[in-house]
Amino acid sequence: MRNKIYVLKFGGSSVADVRRINNVADIIARYVKKKYHLLVVVSAMGGTTDGLIQLARKITPFPSEREMDMLISTGEQVSSALLAMALHKQGIEAISFTGPQVGIITDTYHTKARILKIETERIKRELARGKVIIIAGFQGISTALEITTLGRGGSDLSAVALAVAVGADRCEIYTDVDGVYTADPRIVPDARKIPYITFDEMLELASRGAQVMQTRAVEVAKKFNMPLHVRSSFSRKEGTIIMEKKNFIEEPVVRGVTLTENEAKVTICNVPDRPGIAAYIFNKLASKNINVDMIVQNVSYQKTTDISFTVPKETLARTIRICREIAKNIGVKDIRYDDQIAKVSVVGVGMKSHSGVAAKCFSALAKAKINIEMISTSEISISCIVKKKAGKKAVRVLHKSFGLSRKK
Ligand code: ADP
Ligand code: ASP
Ligand code: MG
């Protein structure tokens, strides 16, 4: 029987300084004692990636995406080498690698590349030698032989993809919280830890702003049914297991509340109300790789209508440029935008079979005098755009009104 293979991922806050890197080495040492084969994925030391992005922005507001990847992929190389040294100090055989060295092959979309395949020969060879393998997360090498990165939070994806590729027995995501909570504990202090959650609910929470797991990582875990254990590197407590649907005893209607402040709203005013216009606008945006989230079109009374939509803030400048072009082509003048917005969402699979969730959500916000600017719903979530300054309060209000807070 082969030894068990564990993939352990340590996020930026877990390796933020030398003391914490030594703490991670202690955690790894405990697994080594159990004779597991270990693949360890690390993020950059906390704050490093943001710092590198700010540096680039000081040089130019529009850096080349290839050079951005050359720059921001460096953070993970630092932390992986330091962790290898910390393990060596404990007499543990370890070797660090970059993503390209271990054959993480991606497409050519810089700063948000997708993993196409992982060539695992090198990993398997080193595992057979009994070494702890440390891999710089967040990065790969494209089919054009360029270094790529996998989107913010992408070390989660590196870990899950590697776990799938080597057929790992476990994939543990170590972070700075005890697990997945009913809301970001930094915003809602009495949020509760969720012991078990389905891939679908985690996917919805992540895509609506629960930063604790990268959305694409959860997508891959779901696709290959790789359960994940999200837990803290600062305690030994059990965290949250993300897994295929099981008959959980408790199926709450609302599982959690999320907030995202990284979208902006764009409105194209007085658009002619005729077939093909929406298709034209959104095809144009899609062809320029703009990721549109919520879309609202007003009722038209005088053969024109306003179309509003949200996009990631970092693509706002580009979106406005494209919209100005669109506007010229369809004879429209007025384009408005607002980057001071927040999106709050309530998420839960139980919503499928319960009515009144939307009404309760809107009433709670109304009672707190929070104005809703846009609404969108899916089978298992309701999202509202509110003013950015009201976002955190909205999360707390919704969390409380759906009874998610810890009992005192
Ligand atoms: P890492 O550096 O380990 O990848 P992240 O900062 O990406 O960590 O994710 C962990 C953070 O996610 C937590 O510190 C917490 O503030 C935030 N977070 C947001 N929503 C949630 C949630 N629902 N449950 C737990 N943490 C959350
Ligand atoms: N360092 C990268 C980021 O900050 C990747 C990660 O932390 O997962 O986005
Ligand atoms: Mg993260």
CSV table of C-alpha atoms and ligand atoms in Angstrom, one decimal:
chain,number,residue,atom,x,y,z
A,1,MET,CA,0.0,0.0,0.0
A,2,ARG,CA,1.4,3.4,-0.9
A,3,ASN,CA,1.8,6.1,1.7
A,4,LYS,CA,-1.0,8.7,1.8
A,5,ILE,CA,-0.5,11.8,-0.2
A,6,TYR,CA,-1.6,15.1,1.5
A,7,VAL,CA,-1.7,18.5,-0.2
A,8,LEU,CA,-1.3,21.3,2.3
A,9,LYS,CA,-1.8,24.9,1.2
A,10,PHE,CA,-0.6,27.8,3.4
A,11,GLY,CA,-2.0,31.3,2.6
A,12,GLY,CA,-0.2,34.6,2.8
A,13,SER,CA,-1.0,35.3,6.4
A,14,SER,CA,0.3,31.9,7.4
A,15,VAL,CA,3.7,32.7,6.0
A,16,ALA,CA,3.7,36.5,6.6
A,17,ASP,CA,6.9,36.6,8.6
A,18,VAL,CA,9.8,34.4,9.8
A,19,ARG,CA,8.0,33.3,13.0
A,20,ARG,CA,5.0,32.2,11.0
A,21,ILE,CA,7.1,30.4,8.4
A,22,ASN,CA,8.7,28.5,11.3
A,23,ASN,CA,5.2,27.8,12.7
A,24,VAL,CA,4.2,26.3,9.2
A,25,ALA,CA,7.4,24.2,9.3
A,26,ASP,CA,6.2,22.8,12.7
A,27,ILE,CA,2.8,21.9,11.3
A,28,ILE,CA,4.5,20.1,8.3
A,29,ALA,CA,6.8,18.3,10.8
A,30,ARG,CA,3.7,16.8,12.4
A,31,TYR,CA,2.6,15.3,9.1
A,32,VAL,CA,6.1,14.1,8.3
A,33,LYS,CA,6.0,12.1,11.5
A,34,LYS,CA,2.9,10.3,10.3
A,35,LYS,CA,4.9,9.3,7.1
A,36,TYR,CA,2.5,11.0,4.7
A,37,HIS,CA,3.8,12.1,1.3
A,38,LEU,CA,3.5,15.9,1.3
A,39,LEU,CA,2.9,18.4,-1.4
A,40,VAL,CA,2.9,21.9,0.2
A,41,VAL,CA,1.6,24.9,-1.8
A,42,VAL,CA,2.4,28.4,-0.5
A,43,SER,CA,1.2,31.9,-1.2
A,44,ALA,CA,3.4,34.9,-1.1
A,45,MET,CA,4.1,36.4,2.3
A,46,GLY,CA,1.0,38.4,3.4
A,47,GLY,CA,0.7,41.7,1.6
A,48,THR,CA,3.5,41.0,-0.9
A,49,THR,CA,1.3,40.6,-4.0
A,50,ASP,CA,-0.6,43.8,-3.2
A,51,GLY,CA,2.8,45.6,-2.6
A,52,LEU,CA,4.1,44.4,-6.0
A,53,ILE,CA,0.9,45.6,-7.8
A,54,GLN,CA,1.3,49.0,-6.2
A,55,LEU,CA,4.9,49.2,-7.3
A,56,ALA,CA,3.9,48.5,-10.9
A,57,ARG,CA,1.1,51.2,-10.7
A,58,LYS,CA,3.7,53.7,-9.5
A,59,ILE,CA,5.5,53.1,-12.8
A,60,THR,CA,2.5,53.1,-15.1
A,61,PRO,CA,-1.3,52.8,-14.7
A,62,PHE,CA,-1.4,50.3,-17.7
A,63,PRO,CA,1.5,47.8,-17.2
A,64,SER,CA,1.9,45.0,-19.7
A,65,GLU,CA,0.2,41.9,-18.4
A,66,ARG,CA,3.1,39.7,-19.3
A,67,GLU,CA,5.4,41.9,-17.2
A,68,MET,CA,2.8,41.9,-14.4
A,69,ASP,CA,3.0,38.2,-14.3
A,70,MET,CA,6.8,38.3,-14.2
A,71,LEU,CA,6.5,40.6,-11.3
A,72,ILE,CA,3.7,39.2,-9.1
A,73,SER,CA,4.8,35.6,-9.5
A,74,THR,CA,8.0,36.4,-7.6
A,75,GLY,CA,6.3,36.6,-4.2
A,76,GLU,CA,5.6,32.9,-4.0
A,77,GLN,CA,9.1,32.0,-5.0
A,78,VAL,CA,10.4,33.8,-1.9
A,79,SER,CA,8.0,32.1,0.5
A,80,SER,CA,8.6,28.6,-0.9
A,81,ALA,CA,12.3,28.9,-0.7
A,82,LEU,CA,12.2,30.3,2.9
A,83,LEU,CA,9.8,27.5,3.9
A,84,ALA,CA,12.2,24.8,2.5
A,85,MET,CA,15.0,26.4,4.5
A,86,ALA,CA,12.9,26.3,7.7
A,87,LEU,CA,12.3,22.6,7.1
A,88,HIS,CA,15.9,21.9,6.5
A,89,LYS,CA,16.7,23.5,9.8
A,90,GLN,CA,14.5,20.9,11.4
A,91,GLY,CA,16.3,18.1,9.6
A,92,ILE,CA,13.4,17.5,7.2
A,93,GLU,CA,14.3,16.8,3.6
A,94,ALA,CA,12.4,19.4,1.5
A,95,ILE,CA,12.8,21.0,-1.9
A,96,SER,CA,11.0,24.0,-3.3
A,97,PHE,CA,9.9,24.5,-6.9
A,98,THR,CA,8.2,27.1,-9.0
A,99,GLY,CA,5.0,26.3,-10.8
A,100,PRO,CA,6.8,25.9,-14.2
A,101,GLN,CA,9.3,23.5,-12.7
A,102,VAL,CA,6.6,21.1,-11.7
A,103,GLY,CA,4.8,21.3,-15.0
A,104,ILE,CA,1.8,23.5,-14.3
A,105,ILE,CA,0.8,24.3,-17.8
A,106,THR,CA,-1.7,27.1,-18.5
A,107,ASP,CA,-3.2,28.9,-21.3
A,108,THR,CA,-1.8,32.3,-22.4
A,109,TYR,CA,-4.2,34.7,-20.6
A,110,HIS,CA,-1.8,36.6,-18.4
A,111,THR,CA,-2.9,37.5,-14.8
A,112,LYS,CA,-5.9,35.1,-15.0
A,113,ALA,CA,-4.5,32.0,-16.8
A,114,ARG,CA,-6.3,28.7,-16.7
A,115,ILE,CA,-4.5,25.5,-15.9
A,116,LEU,CA,-4.6,23.1,-18.9
A,117,LYS,CA,-2.7,20.2,-17.4
A,118,ILE,CA,-0.1,19.3,-14.8
A,119,GLU,CA,2.8,17.1,-15.8
A,120,THR,CA,3.4,15.3,-12.6
A,121,GLU,CA,6.6,13.3,-13.4
A,122,ARG,CA,8.9,15.6,-11.5
A,123,ILE,CA,6.6,15.7,-8.5
A,124,LYS,CA,6.3,11.9,-8.4
A,125,ARG,CA,10.0,11.4,-8.7
A,126,GLU,CA,10.7,13.7,-5.7
A,127,LEU,CA,7.8,12.2,-3.7
A,128,ALA,CA,9.3,8.8,-4.2
A,129,ARG,CA,12.6,10.1,-2.7
A,130,GLY,CA,10.6,11.0,0.4
A,131,LYS,CA,11.1,14.7,0.2
A,132,VAL,CA,8.5,17.3,1.2
A,133,ILE,CA,7.8,19.1,-2.0
A,134,ILE,CA,7.1,22.8,-1.7
A,135,ILE,CA,5.5,24.5,-4.6
A,136,ALA,CA,5.1,28.2,-5.3
A,137,GLY,CA,1.3,28.7,-5.7
A,138,PHE,CA,-0.5,31.1,-8.0
A,139,GLN,CA,1.8,30.5,-11.1
A,140,GLY,CA,2.4,28.3,-14.1
A,141,ILE,CA,3.9,28.3,-17.5
A,142,SER,CA,1.9,29.0,-20.6
A,143,THR,CA,1.8,27.0,-23.8
A,144,ALA,CA,3.9,29.9,-25.2
A,145,LEU,CA,6.5,29.2,-22.5
A,146,GLU,CA,5.7,32.4,-20.5
A,147,ILE,CA,5.2,32.7,-16.8
A,148,THR,CA,1.5,33.1,-16.0
A,149,THR,CA,-0.5,33.7,-12.8
A,150,LEU,CA,-3.9,32.2,-11.9
A,151,GLY,CA,-5.9,35.2,-10.7
A,152,ARG,CA,-6.0,36.7,-7.2
A,153,GLY,CA,-6.2,34.0,-4.5
A,154,GLY,CA,-4.8,31.6,-7.1
A,155,SER,CA,-2.7,29.5,-4.7
A,156,ASP,CA,-6.0,27.8,-3.7
A,157,LEU,CA,-6.4,26.7,-7.3
A,158,SER,CA,-2.8,25.5,-7.5
A,159,ALA,CA,-3.4,23.4,-4.4
A,160,VAL,CA,-6.6,21.9,-5.6
A,161,ALA,CA,-5.4,21.2,-9.1
A,162,LEU,CA,-2.2,19.5,-7.8
A,163,ALA,CA,-4.4,17.5,-5.4
A,164,VAL,CA,-6.5,16.3,-8.3
A,165,ALA,CA,-3.4,15.7,-10.5
A,166,VAL,CA,-1.6,13.4,-8.0
A,167,GLY,CA,-4.8,11.8,-6.7
A,168,ALA,CA,-4.2,13.2,-3.1
A,169,ASP,CA,-5.9,11.6,-0.2
A,170,ARG,CA,-6.5,15.0,1.4
A,171,CYS,CA,-6.3,18.6,0.5
A,172,GLU,CA,-6.1,21.0,3.4
A,173,ILE,CA,-6.3,24.8,3.0
A,174,TYR,CA,-4.6,26.5,5.9
A,175,THR,CA,-5.5,30.2,6.5
A,176,ASP,CA,-5.9,32.8,9.2
A,177,VAL,CA,-9.5,31.8,10.2
A,178,ASP,CA,-10.8,28.6,11.8
A,179,GLY,CA,-12.8,27.7,8.7
A,180,VAL,CA,-15.6,29.1,6.6
A,181,TYR,CA,-18.0,31.3,8.5
A,182,THR,CA,-21.5,32.4,8.0
A,183,ALA,CA,-20.0,35.8,7.1
A,184,ASP,CA,-16.5,37.4,7.1
A,185,PRO,CA,-15.7,37.3,10.9
A,186,ARG,CA,-13.8,40.6,10.3
A,187,ILE,CA,-17.1,42.2,9.5
A,188,VAL,CA,-19.5,40.2,11.7
A,189,PRO,CA,-17.8,39.3,14.9
A,190,ASP,CA,-20.6,36.9,16.0
A,191,ALA,CA,-20.5,34.9,12.7
A,192,ARG,CA,-20.5,31.1,13.2
A,193,LYS,CA,-18.1,28.5,11.8
A,194,ILE,CA,-19.8,26.1,9.4
A,195,PRO,CA,-18.6,22.6,10.0
A,196,TYR,CA,-19.7,21.1,6.7
A,197,ILE,CA,-20.6,22.9,3.4
A,198,THR,CA,-21.4,21.6,-0.1
A,199,PHE,CA,-19.3,22.6,-3.1
A,200,ASP,CA,-22.3,24.4,-4.5
A,201,GLU,CA,-22.9,26.6,-1.5
A,202,MET,CA,-19.1,27.3,-1.2
A,203,LEU,CA,-19.0,28.1,-4.9
A,204,GLU,CA,-21.8,30.6,-4.5
A,205,LEU,CA,-20.3,32.2,-1.3
A,206,ALA,CA,-16.9,32.4,-2.9
A,207,SER,CA,-18.1,33.9,-6.2
A,208,ARG,CA,-20.1,36.5,-4.2
A,209,GLY,CA,-17.2,37.7,-2.1
A,210,ALA,CA,-16.2,35.2,0.6
A,211,GLN,CA,-12.5,35.6,0.0
A,212,VAL,CA,-11.6,32.6,2.1
A,213,MET,CA,-11.6,30.3,-1.0
A,214,GLN,CA,-10.9,31.3,-4.6
A,215,THR,CA,-14.0,30.5,-6.7
A,216,ARG,CA,-12.1,28.7,-9.4
A,217,ALA,CA,-10.5,26.5,-6.9
A,218,VAL,CA,-13.9,25.4,-5.6
A,219,GLU,CA,-15.0,24.8,-9.2
A,220,VAL,CA,-12.2,22.4,-9.8
A,221,ALA,CA,-12.7,20.7,-6.4
A,222,LYS,CA,-16.4,20.2,-7.3
A,223,LYS,CA,-15.6,18.9,-10.8
A,224,PHE,CA,-13.2,16.3,-9.5
A,225,ASN,CA,-15.0,15.7,-6.2
A,226,MET,CA,-11.9,16.6,-4.1
A,227,PRO,CA,-13.1,17.4,-0.6
A,228,LEU,CA,-11.3,20.4,1.0
A,229,HIS,CA,-10.6,21.1,4.7
A,230,VAL,CA,-10.3,24.8,5.4
A,231,ARG,CA,-8.6,25.4,8.7
A,232,SER,CA,-6.4,27.8,10.7
A,233,SER,CA,-2.6,27.6,10.8
A,234,PHE,CA,-2.8,29.2,14.2
A,235,SER,CA,-4.8,26.6,16.0
A,236,ARG,CA,-5.4,22.8,15.9
A,237,LYS,CA,-9.1,23.1,15.7
A,238,GLU,CA,-11.1,21.2,13.1
A,239,GLY,CA,-12.1,23.6,10.3
A,240,THR,CA,-14.8,23.4,7.6
A,241,ILE,CA,-15.1,20.4,5.3
A,242,ILE,CA,-16.2,21.4,1.8
A,243,MET,CA,-17.7,18.3,0.1
A,244,GLU,CA,-20.3,16.8,-2.2
A,245,LYS,CA,-23.9,17.0,-1.0
A,246,LYS,CA,-24.6,14.8,1.9
A,247,ASN,CA,-27.7,14.6,4.0
A,248,PHE,CA,-26.7,17.2,6.5
A,249,ILE,CA,-29.0,17.1,9.5
A,250,GLU,CA,-29.4,20.9,9.5
A,251,GLU,CA,-30.2,22.5,6.2
A,252,PRO,CA,-30.6,26.2,6.8
A,253,VAL,CA,-32.4,28.4,4.3
A,254,VAL,CA,-29.6,30.9,4.3
A,255,ARG,CA,-26.1,29.6,4.8
A,256,GLY,CA,-24.2,32.8,4.7
A,257,VAL,CA,-23.9,36.5,3.8
A,258,THR,CA,-21.1,38.0,1.7
A,259,LEU,CA,-19.8,41.4,0.7
A,260,THR,CA,-17.8,42.5,-2.2
A,261,GLU,CA,-16.5,46.0,-2.8
A,262,ASN,CA,-14.5,45.3,-5.9
A,263,GLU,CA,-17.2,46.0,-8.5
A,264,ALA,CA,-18.3,49.2,-10.2
A,265,LYS,CA,-21.6,50.1,-11.8
A,266,VAL,CA,-21.8,51.5,-15.4
A,267,THR,CA,-25.0,52.9,-16.9
A,268,ILE,CA,-25.6,53.5,-20.6
A,269,CYS,CA,-28.5,56.0,-20.7
A,270,ASN,CA,-31.2,56.4,-23.3
A,271,VAL,CA,-30.3,53.3,-25.3
A,272,PRO,CA,-32.7,52.7,-28.2
A,273,ASP,CA,-35.2,50.0,-27.2
A,274,ARG,CA,-35.0,47.6,-30.1
A,275,PRO,CA,-34.0,44.0,-30.7
A,276,GLY,CA,-30.2,43.4,-30.9
A,277,ILE,CA,-29.0,46.4,-28.8
A,278,ALA,CA,-28.3,44.4,-25.6
A,279,ALA,CA,-26.6,41.7,-27.7
A,280,TYR,CA,-24.4,44.3,-29.4
A,281,ILE,CA,-23.3,45.9,-26.2
A,282,PHE,CA,-22.6,42.7,-24.3
A,283,ASN,CA,-20.9,41.0,-27.2
A,284,LYS,CA,-18.6,43.9,-27.6
A,285,LEU,CA,-17.7,43.8,-23.9
A,286,ALA,CA,-17.3,40.1,-23.9
A,287,SER,CA,-15.0,40.3,-27.0
A,288,LYS,CA,-12.7,42.6,-25.0
A,289,ASN,CA,-12.7,40.1,-22.1
A,290,ILE,CA,-14.8,42.3,-19.7
A,291,ASN,CA,-16.5,40.2,-17.1
A,292,VAL,CA,-20.0,41.6,-16.6
A,293,ASP,CA,-21.8,40.5,-13.5
A,294,MET,CA,-25.3,42.1,-12.8
A,295,ILE,CA,-27.3,43.5,-15.6
A,296,VAL,CA,-30.5,45.6,-15.2
A,297,GLN,CA,-32.5,47.1,-18.0
A,298,ASN,CA,-35.2,49.6,-17.1
A,299,VAL,CA,-38.7,49.5,-18.6
A,300,SER,CA,-38.9,51.8,-21.6
A,301,TYR,CA,-41.6,54.4,-22.0
A,302,GLN,CA,-40.3,56.5,-24.8
A,303,LYS,CA,-38.5,53.9,-27.0
A,304,THR,CA,-35.3,54.4,-25.0
A,305,THR,CA,-34.1,52.7,-21.9
A,306,ASP,CA,-31.2,52.7,-19.4
A,307,ILE,CA,-28.9,49.7,-19.2
A,308,SER,CA,-26.9,49.3,-16.0
A,309,PHE,CA,-24.3,46.6,-15.3
A,310,THR,CA,-21.5,45.9,-12.9
A,311,VAL,CA,-17.9,45.0,-13.8
A,312,PRO,CA,-14.8,44.3,-11.7
A,313,LYS,CA,-13.3,47.7,-10.6
A,314,GLU,CA,-10.0,47.0,-12.2
A,315,THR,CA,-11.6,46.8,-15.6
A,316,LEU,CA,-13.7,50.0,-15.1
A,317,ALA,CA,-11.4,52.3,-17.1
A,318,ARG,CA,-11.3,49.9,-20.0
A,319,THR,CA,-15.1,49.3,-19.8
A,320,ILE,CA,-15.8,53.1,-20.0
A,321,ARG,CA,-13.5,53.4,-23.0
A,322,ILE,CA,-15.4,50.5,-24.8
A,323,CYS,CA,-18.8,51.9,-23.8
A,324,ARG,CA,-17.9,55.3,-25.3
A,325,GLU,CA,-17.2,53.5,-28.6
A,326,ILE,CA,-20.5,51.6,-28.3
A,327,ALA,CA,-22.4,54.8,-27.4
A,328,LYS,CA,-21.0,56.5,-30.5
A,329,ASN,CA,-22.0,53.6,-32.7
A,330,ILE,CA,-25.6,53.6,-31.4
A,331,GLY,CA,-26.0,57.3,-31.2
A,332,VAL,CA,-26.1,57.6,-27.4
A,333,LYS,CA,-24.3,60.3,-25.3
A,334,ASP,CA,-24.7,59.7,-21.6
A,335,ILE,CA,-22.6,57.1,-19.8
A,336,ARG,CA,-22.4,57.1,-16.0
A,337,TYR,CA,-20.4,55.1,-13.6
A,338,ASP,CA,-20.1,54.7,-9.9
A,339,ASP,CA,-17.2,52.8,-8.2
A,340,GLN,CA,-18.4,53.6,-4.7
A,341,ILE,CA,-20.8,50.6,-4.5
A,342,ALA,CA,-20.9,47.3,-2.6
A,343,LYS,CA,-22.7,44.0,-3.4
A,344,VAL,CA,-24.2,42.1,-0.5
A,345,SER,CA,-25.5,38.6,-1.0
A,346,VAL,CA,-27.4,36.1,1.0
A,347,VAL,CA,-26.6,32.5,-0.1
A,348,GLY,CA,-28.2,29.1,0.7
A,349,VAL,CA,-29.5,26.0,-1.2
A,350,GLY,CA,-32.4,26.0,1.2
A,351,MET,CA,-33.8,29.0,-0.7
A,352,LYS,CA,-34.8,26.7,-3.6
A,353,SER,CA,-37.7,25.4,-1.5
A,354,HIS,CA,-38.5,28.4,0.6
A,355,SER,CA,-40.5,31.5,-0.4
A,356,GLY,CA,-40.2,34.9,1.2
A,357,VAL,CA,-36.4,35.0,1.4
A,358,ALA,CA,-36.1,38.0,-1.0
A,359,ALA,CA,-38.9,39.9,0.8
A,360,LYS,CA,-37.2,39.3,4.2
A,361,CYS,CA,-33.9,40.5,2.7
A,362,PHE,CA,-35.4,43.7,1.3
A,363,SER,CA,-37.4,44.4,4.4
A,364,ALA,CA,-34.3,44.1,6.6
A,365,LEU,CA,-32.4,46.5,4.5
A,366,ALA,CA,-35.3,48.9,4.3
A,367,LYS,CA,-35.7,48.9,8.1
A,368,ALA,CA,-32.0,49.8,8.4
A,369,LYS,CA,-32.6,52.6,5.9
A,370,ILE,CA,-30.2,51.1,3.3
A,371,ASN,CA,-31.2,51.9,-0.3
A,372,ILE,CA,-31.0,49.1,-2.9
A,373,GLU,CA,-29.7,50.2,-6.3
A,374,MET,CA,-29.7,46.9,-8.2
A,375,ILE,CA,-31.0,43.4,-7.4
A,376,SER,CA,-30.1,40.0,-8.9
A,377,THR,CA,-31.2,36.6,-7.9
A,378,SER,CA,-30.1,33.0,-8.7
A,379,GLU,CA,-31.7,29.8,-7.5
A,380,ILE,CA,-29.6,29.9,-4.3
A,381,SER,CA,-28.7,33.5,-3.8
A,382,ILE,CA,-30.0,37.1,-3.7
A,383,SER,CA,-27.6,40.0,-4.3
A,384,CYS,CA,-28.2,43.7,-3.8
A,385,ILE,CA,-26.0,46.6,-4.8
A,386,VAL,CA,-25.9,49.3,-2.1
A,387,LYS,CA,-23.7,52.3,-1.5
A,388,LYS,CA,-20.2,51.3,-0.5
A,389,LYS,CA,-20.4,53.1,2.8
A,390,ALA,CA,-23.5,51.0,3.7
A,391,GLY,CA,-22.0,47.7,2.7
A,392,LYS,CA,-20.7,46.4,6.0
A,393,LYS,CA,-23.8,47.5,7.9
A,394,ALA,CA,-26.0,45.7,5.3
A,395,VAL,CA,-24.0,42.5,5.9
A,396,ARG,CA,-24.5,42.7,9.7
A,397,VAL,CA,-28.2,43.5,9.3
A,398,LEU,CA,-28.9,40.6,6.9
A,399,HIS,CA,-26.7,38.2,9.0
A,400,LYS,CA,-28.8,39.0,12.1
A,401,SER,CA,-32.2,39.0,10.4
A,402,PHE,CA,-31.6,35.5,9.0
A,403,GLY,CA,-30.7,34.2,12.5
A,404,LEU,CA,-27.1,33.3,11.6
A,405,SER,CA,-25.5,35.0,14.6
A,406,ARG,CA,-24.0,33.0,17.4
A,407,LYS,CA,-26.3,32.5,20.3
A,408,LYS,CA,-25.2,34.6,23.3
B,1,ADP,P1,-5.1,33.3,2.7
B,1,ADP,O1,-4.0,34.4,2.6
B,1,ADP,O2,-4.9,32.3,3.7
B,1,ADP,O3,-5.4,32.7,1.3
B,1,ADP,P2,-7.4,35.0,2.5
B,1,ADP,O4,-7.1,36.4,3.0
B,1,ADP,O5,-7.4,34.8,1.0
B,1,ADP,O6,-6.4,34.1,3.2
B,1,ADP,O7,-8.8,34.5,3.1
B,1,ADP,C1,-9.0,34.5,4.4
B,1,ADP,C2,-9.9,35.7,4.8
B,1,ADP,O8,-11.1,35.5,4.2
B,1,ADP,C3,-10.2,35.7,6.3
B,1,ADP,O9,-9.2,36.4,7.0
B,1,ADP,C4,-11.5,36.4,6.4
B,1,ADP,O10,-11.4,37.8,6.8
B,1,ADP,C5,-12.0,36.4,4.9
B,1,ADP,N1,-13.4,35.9,4.7
B,1,ADP,C6,-14.3,36.5,4.0
B,1,ADP,N2,-15.5,35.8,4.1
B,1,ADP,C7,-15.3,34.7,4.9
B,1,ADP,C8,-16.1,33.7,5.4
B,1,ADP,N3,-17.4,33.6,5.0
B,1,ADP,N4,-15.5,32.8,6.2
B,1,ADP,C9,-14.2,32.9,6.6
B,1,ADP,N5,-13.4,33.9,6.2
B,1,ADP,C10,-13.9,34.8,5.3
B,2,ASP,N1,-0.4,35.8,-3.7
B,2,ASP,C1,-1.5,35.7,-4.5
B,2,ASP,C2,-2.6,36.8,-4.2
B,2,ASP,O1,-2.3,37.5,-3.2
B,2,ASP,C3,-2.1,34.3,-4.6
B,2,ASP,C4,-2.7,33.9,-3.3
B,2,ASP,O2,-2.5,34.5,-2.2
B,2,ASP,O3,-3.4,32.8,-3.3
B,2,ASP,O4,-3.6,36.8,-4.8
B,3,MG,MG,-6.6,33.4,-0.3
